[in-house]
Amino acid sequence: MIQDNKNISNGVMLNVYPDSIGEKFRDTLSMLKMDAFKDVFSFIYVLPTFFNSDLDRGFSIIDYDINKDLVAIQDLKDLNSLQIKLKFDIVLNHLSVASPQFKDLLQNGNKSKFKDFFINWNEFWEGNGTINKDGIIIPNPEFLHKLFMRKSGLPILKVRFPDGTEQPYWNTFYQQVSYNPISKTDLDSVVGLTEVQKESVISLVNAAIINNQDFESLNFEEFTPIKSEIVQIVEQKRSYLGQMDVNASSPLVWDFYEETLKKLSGYGCTILRLDAFAYLHKQVGESNFFNTPGTWDYLERIKNIAEQNNLMLLPEIHAEYGLHLHDEVANEGYYIYDFFLPGLTIHTIENQSSIALVRWAKEIIAKGYKTVNMLGCHDGIPVLDLKGKEVHGVYNKGLLEDAEIENIMTTIMERGGRVKNLYDPAGNKISYYQINATFFSALGEDEQKLLLARAIQMFMPGIPQVWYLDIFAGKNNYKAADNGGSAGHKEINRTTLTLEDIEKGLKTEVVTKQLELMRLRNTSDAFSGTVAINDSTDDVLDIKWTKGTSVAHLLANLKTKGFTVKHTENERITTKNY
């Protein structure tokens, strides 16, 4: 396992899709080779469209081979020459319907060697629920109410096996079922149809597909006697998109993990983010989120594989602060995501109060958390994470009060943000999950606020991960959000920048001053030393990093949004006012 060193604890991390800059990953490398970006980054977190995928902007993995439409082997060599290390995702909980494993299941049904690679919902719940009219087992109430839902309705996708049966498979996240137009060839198996009749059937069926009509209620007119045959043909031709939960009790899944981690290490991966790992362990009578001890058992198995491949693990988990799951993960020695910082930073700047942020920073220091933090990212601005939570009849406070969290959400929404919600098993909304907006727009598109937010991030403990669009003060992209389909809310913060946009941005102070702050964080010895949160009034933030004679000191006035950075290195003192 990679140990802490200057580069790990000190380095700033760029966060991009392979096509966030220009058209292909090589355009991002062109940006990083510019003089303005010299010594700014030690890491790059490339999101999983780096691999072959088909849904959820990369998080529905087909396989972990390089996506040759966006990435070339030469890109990896160029990145290595820049001495920038890679961070990747492995999506532990699911694979795409289009993965070789699930395609084999669709083709061969119960005879597939991957039959147990995924989770047949009915087989999982057999004996612990009742079958409804659609042939789906509804878990008994005491089990159903424990399930943690990421979308409304049961987490299943019904797929059609070669024998014509409909089989429900566990599908926690996204799915899409599409009906494809039929042709004359598809009707060859229907006895007695003339060519003219075939054309009539095709016209009727394909019009219904275009208009999204229900085939059961469709009037087949003169073809009613062969309706079931026609519907079967249509159903057989349907196609799927979806992220299918894998069955971690299957040895084949662990063989797949071993193969994948070895492959990612071969690409040059240093840090491996474990996406959706908390959903992996499933057991009747437990939640499908962070079951214990099962989740810990799985995490230990992944850790052993990672150590063999010289990978540092970063388990990704979104949960209320009051649950203290971050504590549990950190206490096992893992790096954790600081999903609390984005909301706390907005709260700090908008309310001109450092109280909550300082309390969290001191907790990180006191408990020795190893964190990766961020402001904006490919997903949304977390809000659920800040909340308190009742555990075993005792209410654990959050980092902010509910009213303060509501105020953050209201502020961002009034500035154009979009919402992602969580649901209970009955499909009722139970909580905001995150708000989607660029961090610049969330701050009211105020450049001084963005600079202050970046300074706060650079001086907080942890590896700072920086979303590419925030560097260039990207604004909410409403057109992309409106046209993005079911997950369109996320596209509000994923605008592609051209190299011309980069050149133009580098002529603005909001960009060049952010790069100054990041370069300092990335290169100064002070940030590999100790950090102190100095006592001050609530409207001031005073953070000092020290290692030997190297010192970096942030003093921010939250009322004016102005701040000073004083830096001592090799007996040279520089002071910059922002």
XYZ file of N, CA and C in Angstrom, residues 55-225:
513
model
N -23.697 4.738 -19.808
C -24.789 5.391 -19.095
C -24.199 6.121 -17.897
N -24.920 7.102 -17.383
C -24.523 7.802 -16.164
C -23.127 8.398 -16.308
N -22.845 8.886 -17.489
C -21.571 9.552 -17.822
C -20.373 8.765 -17.290
N -20.376 7.460 -17.572
C -19.210 6.648 -17.281
C -19.375 5.665 -16.148
N -20.337 5.883 -15.269
C -20.449 5.028 -14.089
C -21.270 3.766 -14.340
N -21.599 3.518 -15.580
C -22.159 2.237 -16.002
C -21.105 1.585 -16.901
N -20.228 0.838 -16.269
C -19.047 0.305 -16.950
C -19.402 -0.921 -17.789
N -18.970 -0.913 -19.048
C -19.059 -2.103 -19.896
C -17.853 -2.994 -19.631
N -16.673 -2.400 -19.717
C -15.440 -3.088 -19.312
C -14.393 -2.024 -19.004
N -13.304 -2.438 -18.391
C -12.262 -1.499 -17.968
C -11.122 -1.387 -18.973
N -11.417 -1.682 -20.232
C -10.461 -1.387 -21.287
C -10.517 0.108 -21.589
N -9.435 0.643 -22.139
C -9.377 2.064 -22.461
C -10.372 2.401 -23.568
N -11.123 3.471 -23.359
C -12.055 3.971 -24.367
C -11.245 4.668 -25.461
N -11.008 3.959 -26.549
C -10.120 4.455 -27.594
C -10.690 5.651 -28.344
N -11.985 5.928 -28.176
C -12.554 7.118 -28.797
C -12.064 8.392 -28.113
N -11.637 8.260 -26.838
C -11.245 9.441 -26.072
C -9.801 9.417 -25.586
N -9.232 8.237 -25.443
C -7.929 8.099 -24.788
C -7.005 7.231 -25.641
N -5.726 7.606 -25.682
C -4.714 6.821 -26.387
C -3.626 6.400 -25.398
N -2.951 5.304 -25.711
C -1.852 4.837 -24.864
C -0.793 5.926 -24.724
N -0.565 6.678 -25.773
C 0.429 7.756 -25.721
C 0.068 8.789 -24.655
N -1.230 8.988 -24.422
C -1.663 9.938 -23.391
C -1.119 9.543 -22.022
N -1.116 8.236 -21.732
C -0.612 7.759 -20.449
C 0.890 8.021 -20.335
N 1.601 7.865 -21.438
C 3.042 8.139 -21.436
C 3.304 9.621 -21.228
N 2.494 10.472 -21.870
C 2.667 11.913 -21.725
C 2.362 12.362 -20.294
N 1.343 11.765 -19.712
C 0.977 12.105 -18.339
C 2.102 11.726 -17.378
N 2.694 10.584 -17.616
C 3.805 10.126 -16.779
C 5.003 11.073 -16.896
N 5.224 11.594 -18.098
C 6.343 12.525 -18.289
C 6.111 13.836 -17.548
N 4.845 14.184 -17.298
C 4.509 15.384 -16.522
C 4.578 15.124 -15.025
N 4.857 13.877 -14.643
C 4.919 13.450 -13.244
C 3.607 13.714 -12.514
N 2.530 13.471 -13.213
C 1.189 13.582 -12.629
C 0.615 12.177 -12.489
N 0.178 11.854 -11.286
C -0.296 10.503 -10.995
C -1.802 10.398 -11.208
N -2.235 9.186 -11.511
C -3.638 8.944 -11.871
C -4.475 8.462 -10.691
N -5.687 8.963 -10.666
C -6.725 8.412 -9.795
C -7.865 7.945 -10.698
N -8.346 6.728 -10.442
C -9.462 6.159 -11.198
C -10.564 5.708 -10.252
N -11.686 5.348 -10.858
C -12.785 4.688 -10.154
C -12.821 3.214 -10.494
N -13.193 2.405 -9.504
C -13.773 1.103 -9.812
C -15.183 1.147 -9.243
N -16.161 0.821 -10.085
C -17.555 0.861 -9.671
C -17.889 -0.520 -9.102
N -17.756 -0.650 -7.790
C -17.831 -1.976 -7.168
C -19.222 -2.587 -7.236
N -20.253 -1.773 -7.134
C -21.596 -2.317 -6.938
C -22.256 -2.821 -8.208
N -21.850 -2.315 -9.371
C -22.621 -2.651 -10.567
C -21.797 -2.619 -11.850
N -22.352 -3.268 -12.857
C -21.826 -3.241 -14.219
C -22.972 -2.952 -15.180
N -22.613 -2.539 -16.376
C -23.620 -2.235 -17.391
C -24.333 -3.490 -17.887
N -25.574 -3.291 -18.305
C -26.306 -4.336 -19.025
C -25.521 -4.786 -20.249
N -24.723 -3.862 -20.809
C -23.946 -4.175 -22.008
C -22.590 -4.802 -21.691
N -22.314 -5.082 -20.429
C -21.074 -5.760 -20.076
C -21.080 -7.172 -20.653
N -19.920 -7.742 -20.927
C -19.878 -9.118 -21.445
C -20.609 -10.099 -20.527
N -20.542 -9.848 -19.228
C -21.163 -10.772 -18.275
C -22.691 -10.738 -18.384
N -23.269 -9.528 -18.425
C -24.737 -9.470 -18.484
C -25.258 -9.829 -19.869
N -24.506 -9.516 -20.902
C -24.913 -9.913 -22.254
C -24.960 -11.431 -22.379
N -24.018 -12.097 -21.736
C -24.027 -13.564 -21.733
C -25.267 -14.087 -21.024
N -25.646 -13.414 -19.933
C -26.850 -13.793 -19.192
C -28.099 -13.616 -20.053
N -28.202 -12.510 -20.776
C -29.353 -12.266 -21.639
C -29.418 -13.275 -22.781
N -28.257 -13.676 -23.262
C -28.213 -14.598 -24.399
C -28.490 -16.039 -23.991
N -27.996 -16.427 -22.808
C -28.061 -17.837 -22.412
C -28.977 -18.130 -21.232
N -29.530 -17.074 -20.621
C -30.477 -17.292 -19.532
C -29.891 -18.107 -18.389
N -30.665 -19.047 -17.910
C -30.242 -19.862 -16.770
C -29.028 -20.735 -17.070
N -28.689 -20.893 -18.354
C -27.524 -21.697 -18.713
C -26.229 -20.863 -18.746
N -26.352 -19.540 -18.524
C -25.184 -18.666 -18.568
C -24.235 -18.971 -17.419
N -22.940 -18.936 -17.703
C -21.954 -19.139 -16.640
C -21.927 -17.940 -15.690
N -22.572 -16.827 -16.108
C -22.632 -15.638 -15.264
C -23.994 -15.483 -14.581
N -24.744 -16.577 -14.510
C -26.079 -16.510 -13.904
C -26.024 -15.943 -12.484
N -25.000 -16.318 -11.727
C -24.899 -15.863 -10.338
C -24.003 -14.639 -10.179
N -23.549 -14.072 -11.301
C -22.702 -12.877 -11.246
C -23.526 -11.659 -10.833
N -24.824 -11.699 -11.164
C -25.756 -10.625 -10.843
C -26.823 -11.172 -9.888
N -27.717 -10.306 -9.411
C -28.649 -10.688 -8.348
C -30.068 -10.766 -8.887
N -30.574 -11.999 -9.038
C -31.977 -12.184 -9.383
C -32.812 -11.820 -8.157
N -33.602 -10.761 -8.285
C -34.372 -10.217 -7.161
C -35.269 -11.269 -6.516
N -35.987 -12.017 -7.333
C -36.923 -13.010 -6.787
C -36.189 -14.139 -6.072
N -35.057 -14.565 -6.620
C -34.293 -15.618 -5.957
C -33.714 -15.116 -4.635
N -33.318 -13.870 -4.602
C -32.757 -13.292 -3.377
C -33.806 -13.249 -2.265
N -35.046 -12.858 -2.629
C -36.085 -12.662 -1.619
C -36.991 -13.873 -1.429
N -36.718 -14.964 -2.110
C -37.572 -16.144 -2.011
C -37.772 -16.560 -0.552
N -39.045 -16.728 -0.173
C -39.382 -17.121 1.196
C -39.461 -15.958 2.161
N -39.222 -14.730 1.652
C -39.230 -13.567 2.537
C -40.105 -12.442 1.997
N -41.129 -12.843 1.239
C -42.043 -11.849 0.691
C -43.163 -12.521 -0.059
N -44.000 -11.722 -0.718
C -45.133 -12.250 -1.478
C -45.036 -11.773 -2.923
N -45.474 -12.631 -3.854
C -45.406 -12.295 -5.277
C -46.607 -11.442 -5.661
N -46.368 -10.340 -6.365
C -47.464 -9.490 -6.818
C -47.940 -9.930 -8.199
N -48.890 -9.213 -8.759
C -49.492 -9.598 -10.035
C -48.503 -9.568 -11.194
N -47.400 -8.828 -11.036
C -46.394 -8.743 -12.091
C -45.300 -9.789 -11.932
N -45.477 -10.699 -10.964
C -44.492 -11.749 -10.760
C -43.253 -11.304 -9.997
N -43.369 -10.203 -9.282
C -42.247 -9.668 -8.506
C -42.495 -9.938 -7.023
N -41.494 -10.453 -6.339
C -41.628 -10.645 -4.894
C -41.477 -9.299 -4.193
N -42.492 -8.966 -3.404
C -42.427 -7.778 -2.568
C -41.948 -8.218 -1.194
N -40.783 -7.774 -0.749
C -40.271 -8.210 0.548
C -41.251 -7.892 1.675
N -41.234 -8.721 2.705
C -42.072 -8.461 3.872
C -41.773 -7.068 4.416
N -42.786 -6.399 4.999
C -42.613 -5.008 5.434
C -41.388 -4.775 6.310
N -41.083 -5.724 7.218
C -39.954 -5.512 8.117
C -38.623 -5.497 7.364
N -38.609 -6.099 6.148
C -37.409 -6.072 5.314
C -37.436 -4.885 4.356
N -38.604 -4.660 3.763
C -38.746 -3.610 2.751
C -38.424 -2.233 3.315
N -38.883 -1.984 4.532
C -38.712 -0.651 5.118
C -37.263 -0.331 5.464
N -36.415 -1.346 5.456
C -34.998 -1.111 5.746
C -34.202 -0.713 4.505
N -34.786 -0.933 3.328
C -34.029 -0.692 2.096
C -33.791 0.798 1.864
N -32.597 1.106 1.383
C -32.177 2.481 1.102
C -32.287 2.684 -0.402
N -33.190 3.561 -0.831
C -33.500 3.703 -2.252
C -32.825 4.920 -2.876
N -32.305 4.736 -4.080
C -31.730 5.831 -4.844
C -32.684 6.330 -5.927
N -33.831 5.686 -6.073
C -34.833 6.122 -7.041
C -36.180 5.632 -6.535
N -37.266 6.129 -7.108
C -38.586 5.707 -6.672
C -38.865 4.291 -7.172
N -39.653 3.537 -6.406
C -39.998 2.167 -6.781
C -38.932 1.172 -6.361
N -39.227 -0.100 -6.599
C -38.277 -1.150 -6.251
C -37.026 -1.060 -7.129
N -35.862 -1.404 -6.602
C -34.618 -1.312 -7.369
C -34.418 -2.520 -8.270
N -35.262 -2.648 -9.294
C -35.169 -3.802 -10.190
C -35.286 -3.370 -11.647
N -34.736 -4.205 -12.516
C -34.945 -4.098 -13.953
C -35.356 -5.482 -14.446
N -36.534 -5.568 -15.060
C -36.994 -6.851 -15.591
C -36.405 -7.056 -16.981
N -35.754 -8.198 -17.166
C -35.163 -8.517 -18.460
C -35.768 -9.815 -18.980
N -35.705 -9.990 -20.270
C -36.330 -11.140 -20.915
C -35.265 -12.189 -21.243
N -35.496 -13.396 -20.770
C -34.599 -14.507 -21.054
C -34.983 -15.160 -22.378
N -34.093 -15.961 -22.965
C -34.393 -16.610 -24.246
C -35.635 -17.483 -24.219
N -36.004 -18.019 -23.035
C -37.195 -18.867 -22.957
C -38.481 -18.061 -22.849
N -38.376 -16.710 -22.932
C -39.545 -15.848 -22.897
C -39.944 -15.404 -21.506
N -39.312 -15.923 -20.471
C -39.651 -15.513 -19.105
C -39.066 -14.141 -18.794
N -39.750 -13.427 -17.906
C -39.292 -12.124 -17.457
C -38.613 -12.299 -16.100
N -37.362 -11.872 -16.001
C -36.610 -12.067 -14.766
C -36.207 -10.712 -14.174
N -36.532 -10.478 -12.891
C -36.172 -9.202 -12.260
C -34.767 -9.252 -11.657
N -33.933 -8.289 -12.017
C -32.579 -8.221 -11.477
C -32.371 -6.922 -10.696
N -31.602 -7.049 -9.623
C -31.375 -5.918 -8.727
C -30.654 -4.810 -9.475
N -31.227 -3.604 -9.400
C -30.756 -2.451 -10.167
C -30.939 -1.204 -9.292
N -29.902 -0.886 -8.504
C -30.015 0.206 -7.537
C -30.091 1.566 -8.210
N -29.375 1.737 -9.310
C -29.225 3.072 -9.893
C -30.015 3.192 -11.207
N -29.390 3.667 -12.266
C -30.125 4.032 -13.473
C -30.527 2.820 -14.311
N -31.624 3.023 -15.067
C -32.052 2.018 -16.032
C -32.858 2.695 -17.136
N -32.893 2.023 -18.277
C -33.711 2.492 -19.399
C -34.046 1.299 -20.276
N -35.334 1.139 -20.614
C -35.781 0.076 -21.499
C -36.282 0.710 -22.790
N -35.781 0.229 -23.919
C -36.169 0.788 -25.216
C -36.759 -0.305 -26.101
N -37.836 0.041 -26.799
C -38.433 -0.873 -27.775
C -37.970 -0.458 -29.160
N -37.488 -1.440 -29.915
C -36.920 -1.170 -31.231
C -37.917 -1.515 -32.333
N -37.938 -0.739 -33.392
C -38.870 -1.010 -34.494
C -38.680 -2.415 -35.061
N -39.779 -3.009 -35.502
C -39.709 -4.334 -36.105
C -39.692 -4.207 -37.627
N -39.273 -5.286 -38.295
C -39.205 -5.311 -39.758
C -39.916 -6.566 -40.265
N -40.019 -6.703 -41.568
C -40.674 -7.871 -42.160
C -39.988 -9.166 -41.749
N -38.674 -9.128 -41.679
C -37.925 -10.334 -41.300
C -38.334 -10.823 -39.914
N -38.608 -9.900 -39.008
C -39.002 -10.279 -37.647
C -40.325 -11.042 -37.637
N -41.162 -10.829 -38.658
C -42.483 -11.455 -38.703
C -42.496 -12.766 -39.482
N -41.344 -13.227 -39.934
C -41.288 -14.452 -40.731
C -41.803 -15.671 -39.960
N -41.677 -15.621 -38.636
C -42.100 -16.779 -37.831
C -43.613 -16.841 -37.648
N -44.312 -15.768 -37.994
C -45.771 -15.746 -37.848
C -46.395 -16.365 -39.092
N -47.056 -17.498 -38.918
C -47.595 -18.267 -40.045
C -48.815 -17.569 -40.641
N -48.853 -17.502 -41.972
C -50.052 -17.073 -42.677
C -50.139 -15.601 -42.996
N -49.148 -14.811 -42.631
C -49.209 -13.380 -42.919
C -48.731 -13.109 -44.339
N -49.534 -12.358 -45.090
C -49.112 -11.941 -46.419
C -48.156 -10.752 -46.288
N -47.513 -10.413 -47.409
C -46.589 -9.279 -47.391
C -47.320 -7.981 -47.045
N -48.530 -7.848 -47.578
C -49.327 -6.642 -47.293
C -49.695 -6.592 -45.813
N -50.085 -7.757 -45.243
C -50.431 -7.797 -43.820
C -49.225 -7.499 -42.935
N -48.065 -7.998 -43.353
C -46.849 -7.697 -42.592
C -46.615 -6.184 -42.527
N -46.819 -5.518 -43.669
C -46.621 -4.069 -43.687
C -47.609 -3.366 -42.759
N -48.829 -3.890 -42.675
C -49.842 -3.298 -41.785
C -49.452 -3.469 -40.319
N -48.964 -4.681 -39.994
C -48.540 -4.951 -38.611
C -47.355 -4.053 -38.247
N -46.396 -3.949 -39.155
C -45.207 -3.121 -38.903
C -45.606 -1.668 -38.662
N -46.523 -1.176 -39.487
C -46.980 0.204 -39.350
C -47.663 0.421 -37.995
N -48.517 -0.533 -37.613
C -49.248 -0.440 -36.343
C -48.299 -0.466 -35.148
N -47.393 -1.446 -35.146
C -46.489 -1.643 -34.003
C -45.475 -0.505 -33.887
N -44.857 -0.146 -35.003
C -43.815 0.881 -34.936
C -44.382 2.253 -34.570
N -45.633 2.517 -34.978
C -46.289 3.762 -34.557
C -46.509 3.751 -33.046
N -46.877 2.583 -32.497
C -47.077 2.458 -31.050
C -45.766 2.672 -30.297
N -44.660 2.163 -30.877
C -43.348 2.345 -30.242
C -42.969 3.818 -30.225
N -43.167 4.491 -31.343
C -42.836 5.915 -31.440
C -43.652 6.723 -30.437
N -44.924 6.349 -30.266
C -45.832 7.093 -29.377
C -45.826 6.573 -27.949
N -44.940 5.601 -27.674
C -44.786 5.051 -26.318
C -46.101 4.487 -25.783
N -46.851 3.778 -26.642
C -48.126 3.195 -26.247
C -47.920 1.828 -25.588
N -48.859 1.462 -24.728
C -48.849 0.160 -24.065
C -49.379 -0.890 -25.036
N -48.586 -1.935 -25.281
C -48.986 -2.952 -26.267
C -50.196 -3.764 -25.799
N -50.347 -3.924 -24.488
C -51.466 -4.708 -23.978
C -52.803 -4.034 -24.277
N -52.799 -2.699 -24.241
C -54.052 -1.975 -24.484
C -54.216 -1.563 -25.947
N -53.238 -1.851 -26.772
C -53.280 -1.464 -28.183
C -54.293 -2.301 -28.946
N -55.091 -1.646 -29.769
C -56.086 -2.333 -30.599
C -55.400 -2.910 -31.839
N -55.272 -4.255 -31.883
C -54.605 -4.917 -32.994
C -55.559 -5.209 -34.154
N -56.806 -4.796 -33.988
C -57.809 -4.901 -35.047
C -57.874 -6.326 -35.612
N -57.695 -6.496 -36.920
C -57.834 -7.816 -37.541
C -56.746 -8.788 -37.102
N -55.683 -8.265 -36.491
C -54.576 -9.123 -36.077
C -54.668 -9.547 -34.605
N -55.806 -9.277 -33.981
C -55.995 -9.634 -32.570
C -55.726 -11.119 -32.298
N -56.127 -12.053 -33.168
C -55.850 -13.471 -32.886
C -54.357 -13.806 -32.762
